[in-house]
Short mmCIF file of C-alpha atoms in Angstrom, two decimals:
data_model
loop_
_atom_site.label_atom_id
_atom_site.label_comp_id
_atom_site.label_asym_id
_atom_site.label_seq_id
_atom_site.Cartn_x
_atom_site.Cartn_y
_atom_site.Cartn_z
CA UNK A 24 0.10 -0.01 -0.13
CA UNK A 25 1.43 3.36 -0.77
CA UNK A 26 1.09 6.45 1.41
CA UNK A 27 -1.68 8.07 -0.82
CA UNK A 28 -3.71 4.84 -0.79
CA UNK A 29 -3.54 4.67 2.92
CA UNK A 30 -4.65 8.34 3.27
CA UNK A 31 -7.47 7.76 0.57
CA UNK A 32 -8.91 5.15 2.83
CA UNK A 33 -8.91 7.30 5.84
CA UNK A 34 -10.43 10.32 3.87
CA UNK A 35 -13.66 8.23 3.79
CA UNK A 36 -13.82 8.04 7.48
CA UNK A 37 -14.88 10.70 10.06
CA UNK A 38 -12.03 12.71 11.43
CA UNK A 39 -9.82 12.42 8.37
CA UNK A 40 -6.37 14.01 8.67
CA UNK A 41 -5.62 17.58 7.87
CA UNK A 42 -2.16 19.35 7.54
CA UNK A 43 -1.99 23.04 9.03
CA UNK A 44 0.96 25.25 8.86
CA UNK A 45 -1.22 28.19 9.26
CA UNK A 46 -3.65 27.41 6.70
CA UNK A 47 -5.46 24.16 6.92
CA UNK A 48 -5.48 21.55 4.17
CA UNK A 49 -7.79 18.77 4.17
CA UNK A 50 -6.16 15.40 2.88
CA UNK A 51 -9.41 14.03 1.57
CA UNK A 52 -8.84 16.66 -1.24
CA UNK A 53 -5.97 14.44 -2.57
CA UNK A 54 -8.38 11.70 -3.52
CA UNK A 55 -8.87 13.68 -6.72
CA UNK A 56 -6.46 16.50 -6.56
CA UNK A 57 -2.78 17.47 -7.01
CA UNK A 58 -0.22 20.12 -6.10
CA UNK A 59 1.70 18.91 -9.21
CA UNK A 60 -0.52 20.63 -11.95
CA UNK A 61 -0.77 17.36 -13.92
CA UNK A 62 2.87 16.73 -13.95
CA UNK A 63 2.75 13.43 -11.78
CA UNK A 64 2.79 10.96 -14.45
CA UNK A 65 5.90 12.69 -16.01
CA UNK A 66 7.61 11.84 -12.78
CA UNK A 67 6.86 8.18 -12.64
CA UNK A 68 9.85 5.92 -12.24
CA UNK A 69 12.12 8.90 -11.69
CA UNK A 70 14.58 9.86 -8.76
CA UNK A 71 12.82 13.03 -7.59
CA UNK A 72 14.52 15.75 -5.47
CA UNK A 73 11.92 17.44 -3.22
CA UNK A 74 13.47 20.84 -2.43
CA UNK A 75 10.75 23.19 -1.33
CA UNK A 76 10.62 26.26 0.64
CA UNK A 77 7.38 25.31 2.51
CA UNK A 78 7.27 22.11 4.77
CA UNK A 79 3.56 21.73 3.88
CA UNK A 80 4.26 21.46 -0.05
CA UNK A 81 6.95 18.97 0.71
CA UNK A 82 4.55 16.78 2.59
CA UNK A 83 1.88 16.97 -0.03
CA UNK A 84 4.51 15.98 -2.68
CA UNK A 85 5.57 13.05 -0.62
CA UNK A 86 2.02 11.74 -0.40
CA UNK A 87 1.60 12.18 -4.23
CA UNK A 88 4.89 10.70 -5.33
CA UNK A 89 5.12 7.67 -3.03
CA UNK A 90 4.41 4.50 -5.29
CA UNK A 91 4.92 6.73 -8.38
CA UNK A 92 8.51 8.07 -8.24
CA UNK A 93 11.44 5.43 -8.09
CA UNK A 94 13.09 7.48 -5.40
CA UNK A 95 12.06 10.50 -3.38
CA UNK A 96 15.05 12.74 -2.02
CA UNK A 97 13.63 14.89 0.69
CA UNK A 98 15.93 17.86 1.22
CA UNK A 99 16.29 19.57 4.58
CA UNK A 100 15.31 23.09 4.91
CA UNK A 101 18.45 25.48 4.43
CA UNK A 102 20.53 22.70 2.62
CA UNK A 103 23.74 24.57 1.48
CA UNK A 104 23.87 25.06 -2.34
CA UNK A 105 27.37 23.73 -2.45
CA UNK A 106 25.99 20.22 -1.14
CA UNK A 107 23.39 19.90 -3.80
CA UNK A 108 25.53 18.54 -6.64
CA UNK A 109 26.73 15.72 -4.18
CA UNK A 110 23.04 15.02 -3.46
CA UNK A 111 22.11 14.93 -7.10
CA UNK A 112 24.95 12.67 -8.06
CA UNK A 113 24.70 10.30 -4.99
CA UNK A 114 20.90 9.83 -5.42
CA UNK A 115 21.01 9.78 -9.37
CA UNK A 116 18.39 12.62 -9.27
CA UNK A 117 16.71 13.24 -12.59
CA UNK A 118 13.68 15.33 -11.58
CA UNK A 119 13.11 18.50 -9.34
CA UNK A 120 10.16 19.59 -7.52
CA UNK A 121 10.33 22.97 -5.76
CA UNK A 122 7.77 25.64 -4.89
CA UNK A 123 10.03 28.56 -5.65
CA UNK A 124 9.81 29.73 -9.17
CA UNK A 125 12.86 31.72 -8.91
CA UNK A 126 14.69 28.52 -8.04
CA UNK A 127 15.89 26.51 -11.04
CA UNK A 128 16.95 22.86 -11.07
CA UNK A 129 20.55 22.09 -10.09
CA UNK A 130 23.13 22.62 -12.84
CA UNK A 131 23.49 19.68 -15.22
CA UNK A 132 20.15 18.15 -14.23
CA UNK A 133 18.52 19.09 -17.48
CA UNK A 134 15.43 16.80 -16.78
CA UNK A 135 11.98 17.53 -15.47
CA UNK A 136 11.63 20.52 -13.32
CA UNK A 137 8.22 20.93 -11.61
CA UNK A 138 7.39 24.12 -9.94
CA UNK A 139 4.46 24.00 -7.66
CA UNK A 140 2.44 26.83 -6.12
CA UNK A 141 2.36 27.00 -2.35
CA UNK A 142 -1.40 26.41 -2.35
CA UNK A 143 -3.96 23.88 -1.63
CA UNK A 144 -4.38 20.88 -4.00
CA UNK A 145 -6.14 21.46 -7.29
CA UNK A 146 -8.18 19.18 -9.50
CA UNK A 147 -6.17 16.58 -11.26
CA UNK A 148 -6.83 14.18 -14.02
CA UNK A 149 -3.95 11.79 -13.06
CA UNK A 150 -5.11 8.28 -12.16
CA UNK A 151 -3.02 7.46 -9.20
CA UNK A 152 -4.53 4.10 -8.80
CA UNK A 153 -2.68 2.65 -11.71
CA UNK A 154 0.44 0.81 -11.73
CA UNK A 155 2.63 1.48 -8.48
CA UNK A 156 5.93 0.36 -7.29
CA UNK A 157 7.82 0.61 -4.03
CA UNK A 158 9.43 4.05 -3.52
CA UNK A 159 12.67 4.56 -1.89
CA UNK A 160 12.73 7.47 0.59
CA UNK A 161 15.96 9.25 0.93
CA UNK A 162 16.47 11.28 4.02
CA UNK A 163 19.41 13.73 4.74
CA UNK A 164 21.26 13.77 8.03
CA UNK A 165 21.90 17.08 9.62
CA UNK A 166 25.73 17.03 10.31
CA UNK A 167 27.26 20.33 11.47
CA UNK A 168 30.12 19.95 9.09
CA UNK A 169 30.69 18.47 5.52
CA UNK A 170 28.15 17.17 3.16
CA UNK A 171 24.96 15.37 4.34
CA UNK A 172 24.69 11.59 4.36
CA UNK A 173 21.82 10.08 2.30
CA UNK A 174 19.93 7.50 4.18
CA UNK A 175 17.62 5.11 2.40
CA UNK A 176 14.32 4.08 3.78
CA UNK A 177 11.25 2.59 2.57
CA UNK A 178 7.60 3.52 3.76
CA UNK A 179 7.51 0.31 5.67
CA UNK A 180 10.59 1.02 7.54
CA UNK A 181 9.58 4.72 8.30
CA UNK A 182 6.15 3.52 9.70
CA UNK A 183 7.41 0.51 11.49
CA UNK A 184 7.09 2.26 14.80
CA UNK A 185 3.69 3.76 13.98
CA UNK A 186 1.77 0.71 15.16
CA UNK A 187 3.15 1.42 18.68
CA UNK A 188 0.77 4.02 19.44
CA UNK A 189 1.38 6.20 22.48
CA UNK A 190 -0.98 6.67 25.41
CA UNK A 191 -2.51 10.06 25.88
CA UNK A 192 -5.86 11.47 25.13
CA UNK A 193 -8.52 8.92 23.97
CA UNK A 194 -9.75 8.99 20.30
CA UNK A 195 -7.87 10.25 17.34
CA UNK A 196 -4.97 12.36 18.51
CA UNK A 197 -4.20 15.91 17.38
CA UNK A 198 -0.50 15.93 16.55
CA UNK A 199 1.84 18.77 16.68
CA UNK A 200 5.62 18.94 16.39
CA UNK A 201 8.48 21.43 16.84
CA UNK A 202 10.37 19.53 14.24
CA UNK A 203 10.27 20.29 10.62
CA UNK A 204 8.61 17.44 8.70
CA UNK A 205 11.60 17.29 6.14
CA UNK A 206 13.70 15.81 8.90
CA UNK A 207 13.44 12.41 10.39
CA UNK A 208 11.85 13.37 13.81
CA UNK A 209 9.22 15.45 11.89
CA UNK A 210 8.51 12.98 9.26
CA UNK A 211 7.78 10.31 11.99
CA UNK A 212 5.26 12.68 13.51
CA UNK A 213 3.86 13.41 10.11
CA UNK A 214 3.31 9.60 9.35
CA UNK A 215 1.83 9.07 12.83
CA UNK A 216 -0.51 11.96 12.13
CA UNK A 217 -1.60 10.62 8.76
CA UNK A 218 -2.05 7.09 9.81
CA UNK A 219 -3.80 7.73 13.21
CA UNK A 220 -4.40 11.37 13.95
CA UNK A 221 -6.82 13.86 12.87
CA UNK A 222 -4.44 16.87 12.26
CA UNK A 223 -0.81 17.67 12.14
CA UNK A 224 0.25 21.11 13.13
CA UNK A 225 4.04 21.72 12.55
CA UNK A 226 6.00 24.71 13.72
CA UNK A 227 6.75 27.23 10.80
CA UNK A 228 10.35 28.05 10.05
CA UNK A 229 11.75 30.45 12.75
CA UNK A 230 8.38 30.71 14.42
CA UNK A 231 8.85 31.94 17.90
CA UNK A 232 7.67 29.32 20.51
CA UNK A 233 5.06 31.62 21.89
CA UNK A 234 3.23 32.09 18.58
CA UNK A 235 3.57 28.21 17.55
CA UNK A 236 2.30 27.18 20.93
CA UNK A 237 -0.73 29.69 20.76
CA UNK A 238 -1.55 27.91 17.35
CA UNK A 239 -1.39 24.53 19.07
CA UNK A 240 -3.54 25.68 21.84
CA UNK A 241 -6.11 27.01 19.34
CA UNK A 242 -6.20 23.69 17.61
CA UNK A 243 -6.67 21.59 20.77
CA UNK A 244 -3.23 19.70 20.29
CA UNK A 245 -3.27 16.45 22.34
CA UNK A 246 0.24 14.98 21.32
CA UNK A 247 3.33 17.08 20.76
CA UNK A 248 7.03 16.36 20.20
CA UNK A 249 10.26 18.11 20.10
CA UNK A 250 13.93 17.78 21.19
CA UNK A 251 14.89 18.66 24.79
CA UNK A 252 16.25 21.95 23.61
CA UNK A 253 12.92 22.59 21.82
CA UNK A 254 11.27 22.03 24.99
CA UNK A 255 13.67 24.09 27.07
CA UNK A 256 13.17 27.09 24.75
CA UNK A 257 9.41 26.58 25.13
CA UNK A 258 9.57 26.64 28.96
CA UNK A 259 11.83 29.63 28.79
CA UNK A 260 9.27 31.53 26.68
CA UNK A 261 6.74 31.29 29.39
CA UNK A 262 4.10 29.97 26.73
CA UNK A 263 4.12 26.25 27.47
CA UNK A 264 1.08 26.86 29.90
CA UNK A 265 -1.02 27.70 26.94
CA UNK A 266 -1.35 24.03 25.81
CA UNK A 267 -2.90 21.02 27.53
CA UNK A 268 -1.52 17.80 25.82
CA UNK A 269 -2.15 14.39 26.90
CA UNK A 270 1.10 13.16 25.57
CA UNK A 271 4.52 14.87 25.35
CA UNK A 272 7.49 13.35 23.51
CA UNK A 273 11.21 14.12 23.56
CA UNK A 274 13.72 12.81 21.14
CA UNK A 275 16.92 13.69 19.20
CA UNK A 276 19.04 14.72 22.28
CA UNK A 277 19.59 13.06 25.62
CA UNK A 278 16.62 13.73 27.94
CA UNK A 279 18.17 14.34 31.39
CA UNK A 280 16.18 14.25 34.71
CA UNK A 281 15.71 18.16 34.87
CA UNK A 282 14.07 18.57 31.71
CA UNK A 283 11.70 15.43 32.32
CA UNK A 284 10.90 16.89 35.69
CA UNK A 285 10.26 20.29 34.32
CA UNK A 286 7.81 18.83 31.69
CA UNK A 287 6.04 16.78 34.44
CA UNK A 288 5.54 19.90 36.48
CA UNK A 289 4.48 21.87 33.49
CA UNK A 290 1.97 19.19 32.26
CA UNK A 291 1.04 17.19 35.22
CA UNK A 292 -1.72 15.32 33.47
CA UNK A 293 0.29 14.25 30.42
CA UNK A 294 2.25 11.22 29.52
CA UNK A 295 6.01 12.43 29.37
CA UNK A 296 7.93 10.13 27.00
CA UNK A 297 11.50 10.11 25.57
CA UNK A 298 12.20 8.30 22.40
CA UNK A 299 15.43 6.70 21.27
CA UNK A 300 15.82 7.06 17.57
CA UNK A 301 17.92 8.15 14.92
CA UNK A 302 17.72 8.64 11.03
CA UNK A 303 19.68 5.49 10.33
CA UNK A 304 18.32 3.17 13.29
CA UNK A 305 14.67 4.32 13.29
CA UNK A 306 12.64 4.48 16.30
CA UNK A 307 14.17 1.96 18.69
CA UNK A 308 11.83 2.43 21.91
CA UNK A 309 10.51 5.02 24.30
CA UNK A 310 10.47 5.23 27.95
CA UNK A 311 7.30 6.57 29.84
CA UNK A 312 8.13 6.19 33.54
CA UNK A 313 9.42 9.75 33.91
CA UNK A 314 13.00 8.82 34.60
CA UNK A 315 16.24 9.40 32.50
CA UNK A 316 17.89 6.45 30.83
CA UNK A 317 15.95 3.19 30.50
CA UNK A 318 15.36 0.12 32.51
CA UNK A 319 18.29 -2.44 32.26
CA UNK A 320 15.70 -5.21 31.69
CA UNK A 321 14.96 -3.82 28.08
CA UNK A 322 18.51 -4.59 27.04
CA UNK A 323 18.94 -7.94 25.17
CA UNK A 324 15.03 -8.04 24.71
CA UNK A 325 13.25 -8.28 21.35
CA UNK A 326 9.74 -6.73 21.24
CA UNK A 327 7.83 -5.96 18.09
CA UNK A 328 10.71 -6.87 16.21
CA UNK A 329 13.17 -4.51 17.89
CA UNK A 330 16.34 -6.01 19.26
CA UNK A 331 18.24 -3.78 21.86
CA UNK A 332 22.00 -4.38 22.50
CA UNK A 333 24.20 -2.57 24.87
CA UNK A 334 27.13 -5.20 25.13
CA UNK A 335 29.70 -2.76 23.43
CA UNK A 336 29.04 0.27 25.66
CA UNK A 337 26.78 1.97 23.05
CA UNK A 338 23.14 1.42 22.07
CA UNK A 339 22.75 -0.71 19.11
CA UNK A 340 19.36 -1.47 17.45
CA UNK A 341 18.11 -4.08 14.94
CA UNK A 342 14.56 -3.49 13.91
CA UNK A 343 12.27 -3.22 10.88
CA UNK A 344 12.69 0.42 11.30
CA UNK A 345 16.28 0.48 10.39
CA UNK A 346 17.42 2.24 7.16
CA UNK A 347 18.77 -0.07 4.50
CA UNK A 348 21.86 1.71 3.49
CA UNK A 349 23.81 4.91 2.60
CA UNK A 350 23.78 6.15 -0.83
CA UNK A 351 26.91 7.39 -2.67
CA UNK A 352 30.15 6.01 -3.93
CA UNK A 353 32.32 4.79 -1.01
CA UNK A 354 29.54 5.18 1.49
CA UNK A 355 30.13 3.15 4.62
CA UNK A 356 27.84 0.26 5.61
CA UNK A 357 24.82 1.43 7.77
CA UNK A 358 24.88 -1.76 9.86
CA UNK A 359 27.51 -3.89 11.34
CA UNK A 360 28.14 -7.40 10.70
CA UNK A 361 25.34 -8.63 13.03
CA UNK A 362 22.86 -6.41 11.38
CA UNK A 363 22.53 -3.79 14.15
CA UNK A 364 22.65 0.09 13.60
CA UNK A 365 24.82 1.73 16.32
CA UNK A 366 23.30 5.01 17.56
CA UNK A 367 26.50 6.05 18.93
CA UNK A 368 25.28 6.95 22.31
CA UNK A 369 27.65 5.80 25.08
CA UNK A 370 25.97 4.16 28.13
CA UNK A 371 26.76 3.62 31.81
CA UNK A 372 24.89 1.00 34.04
CA UNK A 373 23.90 2.39 37.41
CA UNK A 374 21.91 -0.02 39.51
CA UNK A 375 19.07 -1.38 37.40
CA UNK A 376 19.15 1.37 34.75
CA UNK A 377 21.18 2.39 31.76
CA UNK A 378 22.02 6.10 31.49
CA UNK A 379 23.28 7.96 28.46
CA UNK A 380 26.44 9.81 29.30
CA UNK A 381 27.12 11.28 25.88
CA UNK A 382 27.94 10.83 22.18
CA UNK A 383 30.88 8.87 20.95
CA UNK A 384 32.15 11.59 18.66
CA UNK A 385 31.63 14.46 21.23
CA UNK A 386 34.34 13.75 23.81
CA UNK A 387 36.51 16.43 25.61
CA UNK A 388 40.12 15.30 26.31
CA UNK A 389 41.42 16.86 29.39
CA UNK A 390 44.96 15.60 29.91
CA UNK A 391 44.22 12.24 28.36
CA UNK A 392 41.03 11.78 30.49
CA UNK A 393 37.53 11.60 28.67
CA UNK A 394 34.75 14.13 29.44
CA UNK A 395 31.20 13.77 27.88
CA UNK A 396 29.61 17.25 27.59
CA UNK A 397 26.19 15.83 28.19
CA UNK A 398 27.18 14.28 31.47
CA UNK A 399 28.37 17.63 32.87
CA UNK A 400 25.29 19.43 31.47
CA UNK A 401 22.96 16.95 33.27
CA UNK A 402 24.55 18.07 36.54
CA UNK A 403 24.54 21.72 35.70
CA UNK A 404 20.85 21.45 34.50
CA UNK A 405 19.96 19.93 37.87
CA UNK A 406 20.28 23.37 39.56
CA UNK A 407 16.78 24.86 39.95
CA UNK A 408 17.80 28.19 38.44
CA UNK A 409 19.29 26.77 35.25
CA UNK A 410 17.10 26.31 32.18
CA UNK A 411 19.68 24.90 29.91
CA UNK A 412 23.59 24.65 29.44
CA UNK A 413 26.31 23.93 26.99
CA UNK A 414 29.66 22.42 27.91
CA UNK A 415 32.60 22.83 25.70
CA UNK A 416 36.38 22.70 25.62
CA UNK A 417 38.77 25.51 26.08
CA UNK A 418 42.67 25.35 25.42
CA UNK A 419 44.93 25.12 28.48
CA UNK A 420 48.70 25.11 28.43
CA UNK A 421 48.93 22.48 31.08
CA UNK A 422 46.12 19.86 30.31
CA UNK A 423 45.74 20.75 26.60
CA UNK A 424 41.93 21.37 27.30
CA UNK A 425 39.76 22.20 30.12
CA UNK A 426 35.95 22.10 30.60
CA UNK A 427 33.90 25.29 30.41
CA UNK A 428 30.15 25.93 30.44
CA UNK A 429 27.59 28.53 29.33
CA UNK A 430 24.27 28.50 31.17
CA UNK A 431 20.89 30.15 30.61
CA UNK A 432 19.07 30.93 33.66
CA UNK A 433 15.50 30.59 34.55
CA UNK A 434 13.73 34.05 33.80
CA UNK A 435 14.05 36.29 36.59
CA UNK A 436 17.33 34.88 38.06
CA UNK A 437 19.71 36.69 35.57
CA UNK A 438 20.83 39.59 37.77
CA UNK A 439 17.46 41.70 38.16
CA UNK A 440 16.49 40.69 41.56
CA UNK A 441 17.64 43.99 43.28
CA UNK A 442 21.16 42.69 44.46
CA UNK A 443 22.98 44.45 41.67
CA UNK A 444 23.44 43.49 38.04
CA UNK A 445 25.82 40.59 38.64
CA UNK A 446 25.23 39.34 42.14
CA UNK A 447 22.48 36.71 41.60
CA UNK A 448 24.34 35.18 38.51
CA UNK A 449 27.74 34.99 40.38
CA UNK A 450 26.10 33.29 43.35
CA UNK A 451 24.28 30.80 41.20
CA UNK A 452 27.56 29.99 39.20
CA UNK A 453 29.10 29.34 42.56
CA UNK A 454 26.19 26.85 43.62
CA UNK A 455 26.61 25.13 40.33
CA UNK A 456 30.27 24.80 40.75
CA UNK A 457 29.82 23.35 44.17
CA UNK A 458 27.39 20.81 42.77
CA UNK A 459 29.80 19.74 40.04
CA UNK A 460 32.62 19.36 42.52
CA UNK A 461 30.27 17.20 44.59
CA UNK A 462 28.95 14.92 41.83
CA UNK A 463 31.81 14.80 39.28
CA UNK A 464 35.33 13.75 38.93
CA UNK A 465 37.79 16.76 39.32
CA UNK A 466 38.75 16.71 35.49
CA UNK A 467 35.03 16.94 34.52
CA UNK A 468 34.38 20.01 36.81
CA UNK A 469 33.97 23.31 34.65
CA UNK A 470 36.94 25.64 35.06
CA UNK A 471 34.76 28.53 33.99
CA UNK A 472 30.92 28.98 34.10
CA UNK A 473 29.38 31.89 32.22
CA UNK A 474 25.92 33.07 32.20
CA UNK A 475 24.51 33.82 28.70
CA UNK A 476 21.17 35.18 27.51
CA UNK A 477 20.68 32.18 25.07
CA UNK A 478 22.32 29.21 23.44
CA UNK A 479 22.39 28.44 19.80
CA UNK A 480 19.93 25.72 18.64
CA UNK A 481 20.25 24.23 15.19
CA UNK A 482 17.38 24.00 12.55
CA UNK A 483 17.02 20.33 13.64
CA UNK A 484 16.31 21.48 17.22
CA UNK A 485 19.65 20.47 18.93
CA UNK A 486 22.28 22.29 20.74
CA UNK A 487 24.92 23.65 18.39
CA UNK A 488 28.21 21.90 19.38
CA UNK A 489 30.96 23.47 17.18
CA UNK A 490 33.74 21.82 19.08
CA UNK A 491 32.24 18.27 18.86
#
């Protein structure tokens, strides 16, 4: 079954899904309509790059092209122009779909260019119930340096976790997400909404949290997802109280205990879940007990076709949701010899629970001793006056590197309490330092803690770690 066929079946039932990025589009319109202006047949069997300005246009194009195109390449927003030739080459792109009339196809493509309007679907004469074939879905990773990796999925692998429906409000959930639907995390929520929900309301590009959450509140959103950094920014905005979800989901970064506790306090009647997933591994599992990490009993188990392995010190997953391969000449294998995808998350067993201490590639070396920034951040974030933090290295003539930290304080604790402009921040930094000395090895304790007004978050919703 193609994505369009699945949605067409749902369109005939009450509560059929909608997409809404500020203007609502009912998906039942796609039963006999198109955004491609009758060009769909010309794209049959081709490798199509979807490079749109608007996320809604990309979502509608995915629905139309699944089962028609040989391959769909979903470009992330803001993909650097210098990386486009690599994507075209590695994915053998021979067609281009965009919603910007001023943007032509990549140089040398010279094939079909389909410019679509940013508008609701229009009547179409294309018979999409004709011959169909399995379409390969290509997602781009969001690395901070170098060209993106091209990760190959199918609709089956992308929807493997959809059957594991989350607890929350009864009935058809109304989904929303801070993620852009052109990235893996957002695409997962899009597919969940299309298969099980009644509406998907994604955040618009650069939309302030206050405005996005106001839209979510007006739509009656019941299920909402984002990274821990997304949620910290939402809590900092003071706008999180506008929504009353029954299910709150975190993924994409390590969810430490402070952010889980903060969300539990903000949404006392919601299920607060943190999921473990990556573009390559798919959705592994989620934890709903309100605690960081996951129960040791999950390791080595196999449920719903998902096998979890921690024997090598990192989280490895084998499941129907795994991607099949990377595209491109000389690309490394996506799975190891046992068929597992390694998420790269380092683990530590404490009692009967596994905890994430950091990423394999983000280690700070202090005189030959290893420091995972996320482990230090979890301690810093445990201070009640800290909303979020970023730990990074700083050069040192003796040890080569020392640990430093930048922190964003809870609103009202940044030096405006009548004690003078610097006194509260200085006191809080001293308290944070004392906590770090109490709970961390000496080489992990920050040599410098600095209060900043904000921390940079990437387009994918993660803290920007330029030194990782």
